[in-house]
Amino acid sequence: MKDIVFIIRAEKLEIVKSILDEHGCGGMTVMTAMGCGTQRGFTDEDAVQEIKGYKTKINLLPKIRIEAVVEDELVESILLDVRERIATGKVGDGKVFIFPVEDAMRIRTGERGDSAI
Ligand SMILES: Nc1ncnc2c1ncn2[C@@H]1O[C@H](COP(=O)(O)OP(=O)(O)OP(=O)(O)O)[C@@H](O)[C@H]1O
Ligand SMILES: [Mg+2]
């Protein structure tokens, strides 16, 4: 099992929800987030912005964080679809992090591992 964490533009949430559903993922968790990547939230890397009296070099932008624990075999096809369907080619499209998951349990039944997701 792998835990896939997508940090994406808010307007792409519906597409990623559909992709996960189409690939038969067992569930997902969605959170609002604030973040920045290599541009530190600016279009001009050297920009310094004044926010409430503080000069900041880190401008956190609102993003959506989607987390889905899926079977190993699903990961590559999901990533391919996400890249094909939500990449705009502009900075800030987002990132995906993939973590190994040791185990899972469905609380209602006590099922473990792949059967629990
Ligand atoms: N190394 C990181 N660690 C944790 N979160 C990150 C990291 N990089 C990006 N993120 C999250 O992903 C969001 C989108 O990042 P973003 O797409 O701007 O990445 P990037 O590396 O700057 O790529 P690009 O050059 O395409 O913009 C950020 O707002 C942040 O929430
Ligand atoms: Mg960026």
GROMACS .gro file of N, CA, C and O and ligand atoms in nm:
model
  500
    1MET      N    1   0.083  -0.120   0.000
    1MET     CA    2   0.000   0.000   0.000
    1MET      C    3   0.087   0.125   0.000
    1MET      O    4   0.193   0.125   0.060
    2LYS      N    5   0.035   0.227  -0.067
    2LYS     CA    6   0.105   0.356  -0.067
    2LYS      C    7   0.007   0.467  -0.029
    2LYS      O    8  -0.111   0.462  -0.065
    3ASP      N    9   0.060   0.563   0.042
    3ASP     CA   10  -0.016   0.684   0.074
    3ASP      C   11   0.026   0.789  -0.028
    3ASP      O   12   0.144   0.826  -0.034
    4ILE      N   13  -0.070   0.832  -0.110
    4ILE     CA   14  -0.038   0.936  -0.209
    4ILE      C   15  -0.095   1.068  -0.159
    4ILE      O   16  -0.215   1.079  -0.132
    5VAL      N   17  -0.009   1.167  -0.148
    5VAL     CA   18  -0.051   1.301  -0.105
    5VAL      C   19  -0.035   1.397  -0.223
    5VAL      O   20   0.075   1.412  -0.276
    6PHE      N   21  -0.147   1.456  -0.264
    6PHE     CA   22  -0.147   1.552  -0.374
    6PHE      C   23  -0.166   1.691  -0.314
    6PHE      O   24  -0.259   1.711  -0.236
    7ILE      N   25  -0.080   1.785  -0.350
    7ILE     CA   26  -0.103   1.924  -0.310
    7ILE      C   27  -0.123   2.001  -0.440
    7ILE      O   28  -0.031   2.011  -0.523
    8ILE      N   29  -0.245   2.050  -0.458
    8ILE     CA   30  -0.285   2.097  -0.592
    8ILE      C   31  -0.360   2.231  -0.584
    8ILE      O   32  -0.397   2.276  -0.476
    9ARG      N   33  -0.384   2.289  -0.701
    9ARG     CA   34  -0.468   2.409  -0.711
    9ARG      C   35  -0.612   2.370  -0.673
    9ARG      O   36  -0.661   2.264  -0.718
   10ALA      N   37  -0.679   2.458  -0.600
   10ALA     CA   38  -0.815   2.427  -0.553
   10ALA      C   39  -0.909   2.391  -0.668
   10ALA      O   40  -0.991   2.301  -0.656
   11GLU      N   41  -0.894   2.460  -0.779
   11GLU     CA   42  -0.989   2.437  -0.891
   11GLU      C   43  -0.970   2.301  -0.957
   11GLU      O   44  -1.051   2.261  -1.041
   12LYS      N   45  -0.866   2.228  -0.920
   12LYS     CA   46  -0.843   2.095  -0.978
   12LYS      C   47  -0.895   1.983  -0.889
   12LYS      O   48  -0.882   1.865  -0.923
   13LEU      N   49  -0.954   2.019  -0.776
   13LEU     CA   50  -1.002   1.917  -0.682
   13LEU      C   51  -1.099   1.818  -0.747
   13LEU      O   52  -1.086   1.697  -0.731
   14GLU      N   53  -1.197   1.870  -0.822
   14GLU     CA   54  -1.300   1.782  -0.880
   14GLU      C   55  -1.237   1.679  -0.973
   14GLU      O   56  -1.278   1.563  -0.976
   15ILE      N   57  -1.135   1.721  -1.049
   15ILE     CA   58  -1.071   1.628  -1.143
   15ILE      C   59  -0.997   1.519  -1.066
   15ILE      O   60  -1.008   1.400  -1.100
   16VAL      N   61  -0.924   1.557  -0.962
   16VAL     CA   62  -0.848   1.455  -0.888
   16VAL      C   63  -0.944   1.360  -0.816
   16VAL      O   64  -0.922   1.239  -0.812
   17LYS      N   65  -1.055   1.414  -0.762
   17LYS     CA   66  -1.157   1.326  -0.701
   17LYS      C   67  -1.205   1.223  -0.804
   17LYS      O   68  -1.216   1.104  -0.774
   18SER      N   69  -1.234   1.269  -0.925
   18SER     CA   70  -1.282   1.178  -1.030
   18SER      C   71  -1.176   1.074  -1.064
   18SER      O   72  -1.208   0.955  -1.080
   19ILE      N   73  -1.051   1.117  -1.076
   19ILE     CA   74  -0.945   1.022  -1.112
   19ILE      C   75  -0.935   0.913  -1.006
   19ILE      O   76  -0.930   0.794  -1.037
   20LEU      N   77  -0.935   0.952  -0.880
   20LEU     CA   78  -0.923   0.852  -0.772
   20LEU      C   79  -1.042   0.756  -0.777
   20LEU      O   80  -1.026   0.635  -0.762
   21ASP      N   81  -1.160   0.811  -0.800
   21ASP     CA   82  -1.280   0.728  -0.808
   21ASP      C   83  -1.271   0.631  -0.926
   21ASP      O   84  -1.298   0.511  -0.913
   22GLU      N   85  -1.229   0.684  -1.042
   22GLU     CA   86  -1.220   0.600  -1.163
   22GLU      C   87  -1.120   0.485  -1.146
   22GLU      O   88  -1.136   0.379  -1.206
   23HIS      N   89  -1.018   0.507  -1.065
   23HIS     CA   90  -0.918   0.402  -1.044
   23HIS      C   91  -0.956   0.309  -0.929
   23HIS      O   92  -0.878   0.222  -0.892
   24GLY      N   93  -1.073   0.330  -0.872
   24GLY     CA   94  -1.124   0.238  -0.771
   24GLY      C   95  -1.059   0.253  -0.635
   24GLY      O   96  -1.053   0.156  -0.558
   25CYS      N   97  -1.013   0.374  -0.605
   25CYS     CA   98  -0.951   0.391  -0.473
   25CYS      C   99  -1.058   0.380  -0.364
   25CYS      O  100  -1.174   0.416  -0.385
   26GLY      N  101  -1.019   0.329  -0.249
   26GLY     CA  102  -1.115   0.299  -0.144
   26GLY      C  103  -1.165   0.418  -0.065
   26GLY      O  104  -1.270   0.411  -0.001
   27GLY      N  105  -1.093   0.527  -0.069
   27GLY     CA  106  -1.134   0.646   0.006
   27GLY      C  107  -1.033   0.757  -0.013
   27GLY      O  108  -0.928   0.738  -0.077
   28MET      N  109  -1.065   0.872   0.040
   28MET     CA  110  -0.972   0.985   0.031
   28MET      C  111  -1.001   1.083   0.144
   28MET      O  112  -1.112   1.083   0.200
   29THR      N  113  -0.901   1.162   0.177
   29THR     CA  114  -0.917   1.267   0.278
   29THR      C  115  -0.871   1.397   0.214
   29THR      O  116  -0.766   1.401   0.149
   30VAL      N  117  -0.951   1.502   0.230
   30VAL     CA  118  -0.920   1.630   0.166
   30VAL      C  119  -0.911   1.740   0.271
   30VAL      O  120  -0.995   1.746   0.361
   31MET      N  121  -0.807   1.819   0.260
   31MET     CA  122  -0.787   1.930   0.354
   31MET      C  123  -0.750   2.056   0.280
   31MET      O  124  -0.687   2.048   0.173
   32THR      N  125  -0.784   2.168   0.337
   32THR     CA  126  -0.730   2.292   0.283
   32THR      C  127  -0.590   2.309   0.341
   32THR      O  128  -0.560   2.260   0.450
   33ALA      N  129  -0.505   2.374   0.266
   33ALA     CA  130  -0.365   2.390   0.310
   33ALA      C  131  -0.312   2.524   0.265
   33ALA      O  132  -0.373   2.591   0.180
   34MET      N  133  -0.203   2.565   0.325
   34MET     CA  134  -0.129   2.682   0.279
   34MET      C  135   0.010   2.634   0.247
   34MET      O  136   0.067   2.553   0.321
   35GLY      N  137   0.068   2.684   0.139
   35GLY     CA  138   0.203   2.637   0.108
   35GLY      C  139   0.273   2.717   0.002
   35GLY      O  140   0.216   2.811  -0.056
   36CYS      N  141   0.397   2.683  -0.019
   36CYS     CA  142   0.474   2.740  -0.129
   36CYS      C  143   0.572   2.635  -0.178
   36CYS      O  144   0.603   2.540  -0.107
   37GLY      N  145   0.618   2.653  -0.299
   37GLY     CA  146   0.719   2.566  -0.356
   37GLY      C  147   0.846   2.645  -0.382
   37GLY      O  148   0.881   2.735  -0.305
   38THR      N  149   0.910   2.614  -0.492
   38THR     CA  150   1.042   2.674  -0.519
   38THR      C  151   1.036   2.824  -0.542
   38THR      O  152   1.133   2.895  -0.516
   39GLN      N  153   0.921   2.875  -0.591
   39GLN     CA  154   0.911   3.020  -0.614
   39GLN      C  155   0.872   3.095  -0.487
   39GLN      O  156   0.853   3.216  -0.488
   40ARG      N  157   0.855   3.021  -0.378
   40ARG     CA  158   0.818   3.080  -0.249
   40ARG      C  159   0.687   3.160  -0.257
   40ARG      O  160   0.665   3.255  -0.183
   41GLY      N  161   0.601   3.119  -0.349
   41GLY     CA  162   0.469   3.181  -0.359
   41GLY      C  163   0.466   3.306  -0.443
   41GLY      O  164   0.362   3.371  -0.456
   42PHE      N  165   0.579   3.342  -0.504
   42PHE     CA  166   0.584   3.461  -0.588
   42PHE      C  167   0.609   3.420  -0.733
   42PHE      O  168   0.668   3.315  -0.758
   43THR      N  169   0.569   3.505  -0.824
   43THR     CA  170   0.603   3.477  -0.964
   43THR      C  171   0.747   3.521  -0.991
   43THR      O  172   0.817   3.461  -1.070
   44ASP      N  173   0.791   3.626  -0.921
   44ASP     CA  174   0.930   3.669  -0.933
   44ASP      C  175   1.004   3.618  -0.810
   44ASP      O  176   0.972   3.653  -0.696
   45GLU      N  177   1.102   3.532  -0.830
   45GLU     CA  178   1.169   3.465  -0.719
   45GLU      C  179   1.231   3.559  -0.617
   45GLU      O  180   1.245   3.525  -0.500
   46ASP      N  181   1.270   3.680  -0.661
   46ASP     CA  182   1.337   3.772  -0.569
   46ASP      C  183   1.240   3.869  -0.502
   46ASP      O  184   1.281   3.956  -0.426
   47ALA      N  185   1.112   3.852  -0.531
   47ALA     CA  186   1.015   3.948  -0.479
   47ALA      C  187   1.008   3.944  -0.327
   47ALA      O  188   1.021   3.841  -0.263
   48VAL      N  189   0.989   4.060  -0.268
   48VAL     CA  190   0.967   4.069  -0.124
   48VAL      C  191   0.835   4.145  -0.108
   48VAL      O  192   0.817   4.251  -0.164
   49GLN      N  193   0.744   4.087  -0.036
   49GLN     CA  194   0.612   4.150  -0.024
   49GLN      C  195   0.588   4.192   0.118
   49GLN      O  196   0.633   4.127   0.213
   50GLU      N  197   0.517   4.304   0.132
   50GLU     CA  198   0.485   4.349   0.267
   50GLU      C  199   0.347   4.297   0.304
   50GLU      O  200   0.248   4.325   0.236
   51ILE      N  201   0.337   4.213   0.406
   51ILE     CA  202   0.208   4.158   0.450
   51ILE      C  203   0.188   4.200   0.594
   51ILE      O  204   0.263   4.161   0.682
   52LYS      N  205   0.084   4.281   0.616
   52LYS     CA  206   0.052   4.331   0.749
   52LYS      C  207   0.176   4.387   0.818
   52LYS      O  208   0.205   4.354   0.935
   53GLY      N  209   0.252   4.467   0.748
   53GLY     CA  210   0.367   4.534   0.809
   53GLY      C  211   0.495   4.453   0.812
   53GLY      O  212   0.600   4.506   0.842
   54TYR      N  213   0.485   4.323   0.782
   54TYR     CA  214   0.606   4.239   0.780
   54TYR      C  215   0.652   4.221   0.636
   54TYR      O  216   0.571   4.188   0.551
   55LYS      N  217   0.781   4.240   0.615
   55LYS     CA  218   0.835   4.207   0.483
   55LYS      C  219   0.860   4.057   0.483
   55LYS      O  220   0.924   4.004   0.573
   56THR      N  221   0.805   3.988   0.384
   56THR     CA  222   0.822   3.843   0.383
   56THR      C  223   0.879   3.795   0.250
   56THR      O  224   0.848   3.853   0.145
   57LYS      N  225   0.962   3.694   0.258
   57LYS     CA  226   1.011   3.631   0.136
   57LYS      C  227   0.935   3.502   0.110
   57LYS      O  228   0.961   3.432   0.013
   58ILE      N  229   0.847   3.467   0.202
   58ILE     CA  230   0.769   3.344   0.189
   58ILE      C  231   0.622   3.381   0.181
   58ILE      O  232   0.563   3.426   0.280
   59ASN      N  233   0.563   3.362   0.066
   59ASN     CA  234   0.422   3.395   0.046
   59ASN      C  235   0.344   3.264   0.036
   59ASN      O  236   0.354   3.194  -0.064
   60LEU      N  237   0.270   3.230   0.141
   60LEU     CA  238   0.196   3.103   0.140
   60LEU      C  239   0.065   3.120   0.063
   60LEU      O  240  -0.009   3.215   0.089
   61LEU      N  241   0.041   3.030  -0.028
   61LEU     CA  242  -0.080   3.036  -0.110
   61LEU      C  243  -0.176   2.925  -0.070
   61LEU      O  244  -0.133   2.817  -0.030
   62PRO      N  245  -0.307   2.952  -0.082
   62PRO     CA  246  -0.403   2.846  -0.049
   62PRO      C  247  -0.396   2.732  -0.151
   62PRO      O  248  -0.389   2.755  -0.271
   63LYS      N  249  -0.392   2.611  -0.099
   63LYS     CA  250  -0.386   2.491  -0.183
   63LYS      C  251  -0.482   2.388  -0.124
   63LYS      O  252  -0.531   2.403  -0.012
   64ILE      N  253  -0.504   2.281  -0.199
   64ILE     CA  254  -0.583   2.169  -0.149
   64ILE      C  255  -0.491   2.048  -0.135
   64ILE      O  256  -0.410   2.021  -0.224
   65ARG      N  257  -0.505   1.978  -0.022
   65ARG     CA  258  -0.425   1.858   0.003
   65ARG      C  259  -0.519   1.738   0.002
   65ARG      O  260  -0.616   1.734   0.078
   66ILE      N  261  -0.491   1.646  -0.087
   66ILE     CA  262  -0.573   1.525  -0.099
   66ILE      C  263  -0.484   1.406  -0.064
   66ILE      O  264  -0.373   1.396  -0.115
   67GLU      N  265  -0.536   1.320   0.020
   67GLU     CA  266  -0.459   1.203   0.061
   67GLU      C  267  -0.539   1.078   0.030
   67GLU      O  268  -0.658   1.071   0.062
   68ALA      N  269  -0.474   0.981  -0.034
   68ALA     CA  270  -0.542   0.855  -0.065
   68ALA      C  271  -0.445   0.740  -0.044
   68ALA      O  272  -0.334   0.742  -0.098
   69VAL      N  273  -0.486   0.643   0.034
   69VAL     CA  274  -0.406   0.521   0.051
   69VAL      C  275  -0.460   0.418  -0.048
   69VAL      O  276  -0.580   0.388  -0.049
   70VAL      N  277  -0.371   0.372  -0.136
   70VAL     CA  278  -0.413   0.285  -0.245
   70VAL      C  279  -0.321   0.163  -0.255
   70VAL      O  280  -0.210   0.163  -0.203
   71GLU      N  281  -0.368   0.061  -0.330
   71GLU     CA  282  -0.284  -0.055  -0.356
   71GLU      C  283  -0.166  -0.014  -0.444
   71GLU      O  284  -0.181   0.073  -0.531
   72ASP      N  285  -0.053  -0.077  -0.422
   72ASP     CA  286   0.070  -0.041  -0.495
   72ASP      C  287   0.048  -0.033  -0.647
   72ASP      O  288   0.097   0.059  -0.712
   73GLU      N  289  -0.027  -0.130  -0.702
   73GLU     CA  290  -0.043  -0.139  -0.848
   73GLU      C  291  -0.116  -0.018  -0.906
   73GLU      O  292  -0.110   0.006  -1.026
   74LEU      N  293  -0.188   0.058  -0.824
   74LEU     CA  294  -0.266   0.171  -0.878
   74LEU      C  295  -0.184   0.299  -0.892
   74LEU      O  296  -0.223   0.390  -0.965
   75VAL      N  297  -0.070   0.303  -0.824
   75VAL     CA  298   0.000   0.432  -0.811
   75VAL      C  299   0.038   0.492  -0.946
   75VAL      O  300   0.003   0.607  -0.975
   76GLU      N  301   0.105   0.415  -1.031
   76GLU     CA  302   0.158   0.473  -1.155
   76GLU      C  303   0.047   0.522  -1.248
   76GLU      O  304   0.060   0.628  -1.309
   77SER      N  305  -0.062   0.446  -1.257
   77SER     CA  306  -0.168   0.489  -1.348
   77SER      C  307  -0.238   0.613  -1.295
   77SER      O  308  -0.278   0.702  -1.370
   78ILE      N  309  -0.250   0.623  -1.163
   78ILE     CA  310  -0.310   0.745  -1.105
   78ILE      C  311  -0.221   0.865  -1.134
   78ILE      O  312  -0.268   0.971  -1.178
   79LEU      N  313  -0.090   0.848  -1.113
   79LEU     CA  314   0.002   0.962  -1.136
   79LEU      C  315   0.000   1.006  -1.282
   79LEU      O  316   0.000   1.126  -1.311
   80LEU      N  317  -0.007   0.909  -1.371
   80LEU     CA  318  -0.010   0.940  -1.515
   80LEU      C  319  -0.134   1.023  -1.549
   80LEU      O  320  -0.127   1.126  -1.617
   81ASP      N  321  -0.248   0.980  -1.498
   81ASP     CA  322  -0.375   1.050  -1.522
   81ASP      C  323  -0.372   1.191  -1.464
   81ASP      O  324  -0.419   1.286  -1.527
   82VAL      N  325  -0.320   1.203  -1.342
   82VAL     CA  326  -0.316   1.335  -1.277
   82VAL      C  327  -0.230   1.429  -1.361
   82VAL      O  328  -0.268   1.543  -1.390
   83ARG      N  329  -0.116   1.380  -1.404
   83ARG     CA  330  -0.026   1.465  -1.484
   83ARG      C  331  -0.096   1.508  -1.614
   83ARG      O  332  -0.093   1.623  -1.653
   84GLU      N  333  -0.162   1.411  -1.679
   84GLU     CA  334  -0.229   1.440  -1.807
   84GLU      C  335  -0.344   1.537  -1.791
   84GLU      O  336  -0.369   1.620  -1.877
   85ARG      N  337  -0.415   1.527  -1.679
   85ARG     CA  338  -0.542   1.601  -1.670
   85ARG      C  339  -0.536   1.730  -1.588
   85ARG      O  340  -0.626   1.813  -1.601
   86ILE      N  341  -0.433   1.748  -1.504
   86ILE     CA  342  -0.434   1.876  -1.429
   86ILE      C  343  -0.312   1.965  -1.453
   86ILE      O  344  -0.311   2.078  -1.406
   87ALA      N  345  -0.211   1.917  -1.525
   87ALA     CA  346  -0.095   2.004  -1.550
   87ALA      C  347  -0.135   2.118  -1.643
   87ALA      O  348  -0.196   2.096  -1.747
   88THR      N  349  -0.104   2.240  -1.601
   88THR     CA  350  -0.130   2.356  -1.688
   88THR      C  351  -0.001   2.399  -1.757
   88THR      O  352  -0.003   2.478  -1.851
   89GLY      N  353   0.112   2.353  -1.705
   89GLY     CA  354   0.241   2.395  -1.759
   89GLY      C  355   0.294   2.520  -1.691
   89GLY      O  356   0.408   2.560  -1.713
   90LYS      N  357   0.210   2.582  -1.605
   90LYS     CA  358   0.254   2.702  -1.533
   90LYS      C  359   0.301   2.663  -1.393
   90LYS      O  360   0.257   2.561  -1.339
   91VAL      N  361   0.386   2.746  -1.335
   91VAL     CA  362   0.434   2.716  -1.199
   91VAL      C  363   0.314   2.711  -1.105
   91VAL      O  364   0.213   2.778  -1.125
   92GLY      N  365   0.327   2.627  -1.001
   92GLY     CA  366   0.221   2.617  -0.901
   92GLY      C  367   0.120   2.506  -0.928
   92GLY      O  368   0.018   2.496  -0.859
   93ASP      N  369   0.145   2.421  -1.028
   93ASP     CA  370   0.053   2.310  -1.056
   93ASP      C  371   0.043   2.214  -0.939
   93ASP      O  372  -0.057   2.144  -0.924
   94GLY      N  373   0.149   2.209  -0.857
   94GLY     CA  374   0.141   2.126  -0.737
   94GLY      C  375   0.240   2.012  -0.739
   94GLY      O  376   0.324   2.001  -0.829
   95LYS      N  377   0.229   1.928  -0.638
   95LYS     CA  378   0.323   1.819  -0.621
   95LYS      C  379   0.253   1.698  -0.564
   95LYS      O  380   0.148   1.710  -0.501
   96VAL      N  381   0.316   1.583  -0.583
   96VAL     CA  382   0.263   1.459  -0.528
   96VAL      C  383   0.374   1.393  -0.447
   96VAL      O  384   0.488   1.384  -0.494
   97PHE      N  385   0.342   1.352  -0.327
   97PHE     CA  386   0.437   1.278  -0.243
   97PHE      C  387   0.379   1.139  -0.219
   97PHE      O  388   0.258   1.124  -0.197
   98ILE      N  389   0.467   1.039  -0.223
   98ILE     CA  390   0.421   0.900  -0.210
   98ILE      C  391   0.496   0.834  -0.095
   98ILE      O  392   0.620   0.837  -0.092
   99PHE      N  393   0.420   0.779  -0.003
   99PHE     CA  394   0.478   0.717   0.118
   99PHE      C  395   0.438   0.570   0.127
   99PHE      O  396   0.323   0.536   0.097
  100PRO      N  397   0.529   0.486   0.175
  100PRO     CA  398   0.488   0.347   0.201
  100PRO      C  399   0.394   0.341   0.321
  100PRO      O  400   0.410   0.420   0.415
  101VAL      N  401   0.297   0.252   0.316
  101VAL     CA  402   0.204   0.234   0.430
  101VAL      C  403   0.223   0.092   0.482
  101VAL      O  404   0.213  -0.005   0.407
  102GLU      N  405   0.249   0.081   0.610
  102GLU     CA  406   0.278  -0.050   0.667
  102GLU      C  407   0.154  -0.137   0.680
  102GLU      O  408   0.155  -0.255   0.648
  103ASP      N  409   0.045  -0.079   0.725
  103ASP     CA  410  -0.075  -0.160   0.747
  103ASP      C  411  -0.194  -0.066   0.759
  103ASP      O  412  -0.179   0.056   0.769
  104ALA      N  413  -0.312  -0.123   0.755
  104ALA     CA  414  -0.437  -0.048   0.773
  104ALA      C  415  -0.538  -0.140   0.837
  104ALA      O  416  -0.524  -0.263   0.831
  105MET      N  417  -0.637  -0.081   0.900
  105MET     CA  418  -0.745  -0.163   0.957
  105MET      C  419  -0.878  -0.091   0.938
  105MET      O  420  -0.889   0.029   0.964
  106ARG      N  421  -0.975  -0.166   0.886
  106ARG     CA  422  -1.112  -0.113   0.882
  106ARG      C  423  -1.171  -0.139   1.019
  106ARG      O  424  -1.182  -0.255   1.063
  107ILE      N  425  -1.210  -0.032   1.086
  107ILE     CA  426  -1.250  -0.045   1.226
  107ILE      C  427  -1.375  -0.133   1.242
  107ILE      O  428  -1.382  -0.217   1.333
  108ARG      N  429  -1.470  -0.119   1.147
  108ARG     CA  430  -1.596  -0.194   1.159
  108ARG      C  431  -1.574  -0.345   1.160
  108ARG      O  432  -1.637  -0.417   1.238
  109THR      N  433  -1.485  -0.392   1.072
  109THR     CA  434  -1.471  -0.537   1.053
  109THR      C  435  -1.342  -0.595   1.106
  109THR      O  436  -1.327  -0.717   1.115
  110GLY      N  437  -1.244  -0.508   1.129
  110GLY     CA  438  -1.113  -0.557   1.171
  110GLY      C  439  -1.027  -0.605   1.056
  110GLY      O  440  -0.916  -0.655   1.077
  111GLU      N  441  -1.075  -0.591   0.927
  111GLU     CA  442  -0.993  -0.632   0.812
  111GLU      C  443  -0.863  -0.553   0.812
  111GLU      O  444  -0.861  -0.436   0.853
  112ARG      N  445  -0.757  -0.621   0.763
  112ARG     CA  446  -0.625  -0.559   0.764
  112ARG      C  447  -0.566  -0.552   0.624
  112ARG      O  448  -0.609  -0.623   0.535
  113GLY      N  449  -0.465  -0.469   0.610
  113GLY     CA  450  -0.389  -0.459   0.486
  113GLY      C  451  -0.477  -0.413   0.370
  113GLY      O  452  -0.566  -0.332   0.387
  114ASP      N  453  -0.446  -0.469   0.249
  114ASP     CA  454  -0.518  -0.429   0.127
  114ASP      C  455  -0.670  -0.441   0.143
  114ASP      O  456  -0.745  -0.363   0.085
  115SER      N  457  -0.717  -0.540   0.219
  115SER     CA  458  -0.863  -0.559   0.236
  115SER      C  459  -0.925  -0.445   0.314
  115SER      O  460  -1.047  -0.429   0.312
  116ALA      N  461  -0.843  -0.368   0.384
  116ALA     CA  462  -0.899  -0.262   0.470
  116ALA      C  463  -0.910  -0.128   0.397
  116ALA      O  464  -0.971  -0.034   0.451
  117ILE      N  465  -0.853  -0.119   0.275
  117ILE     CA  466  -0.854   0.014   0.211
  117ILE      C  467  -0.955   0.027   0.098
  117ILE      O  468  -1.027  -0.060   0.070
  118LIG     N1  469   0.919   2.032  -0.084
  118LIG     C1  470   0.793   2.049  -0.045
  118LIG     N2  471   0.753   2.008   0.076
  118LIG     C2  472   0.625   2.022   0.117
  118LIG     N3  473   0.529   2.079   0.041
  118LIG     C3  474   0.565   2.123  -0.081
  118LIG     C4  475   0.698   2.111  -0.131
  118LIG     N4  476   0.701   2.163  -0.255
  118LIG     C5  477   0.578   2.204  -0.281
  118LIG     N5  478   0.495   2.181  -0.177
  118LIG     C6  479   0.353   2.212  -0.170
  118LIG     O1  480   0.302   2.206  -0.302
  118LIG     C7  481   0.241   2.330  -0.337
  118LIG     C8  482   0.262   2.356  -0.484
  118LIG     O2  483   0.401   2.361  -0.508
  118LIG     P1  484   0.452   2.404  -0.650
  118LIG     O3  485   0.369   2.341  -0.756
  118LIG     O4  486   0.465   2.553  -0.658
  118LIG     O5  487   0.597   2.334  -0.648
  118LIG     P2  488   0.727   2.381  -0.721
  118LIG     O6  489   0.836   2.290  -0.680
  118LIG     O7  490   0.750   2.527  -0.697
  118LIG     O8  491   0.695   2.352  -0.875
  118LIG     P3  492   0.667   2.462  -0.991
  118LIG     O9  493   0.802   2.512  -1.030
  118LIG    O10  494   0.597   2.385  -1.099
  118LIG    O11  495   0.580   2.569  -0.930
  118LIG     C9  496   0.304   2.431  -0.245
  118LIG    O12  497   0.219   2.542  -0.225
  118LIG    C10  498   0.324   2.350  -0.117
  118LIG    O13  499   0.202   2.345  -0.045
  119MG      MG  500   0.606   2.666  -0.749
   0.00000   0.00000   0.00000
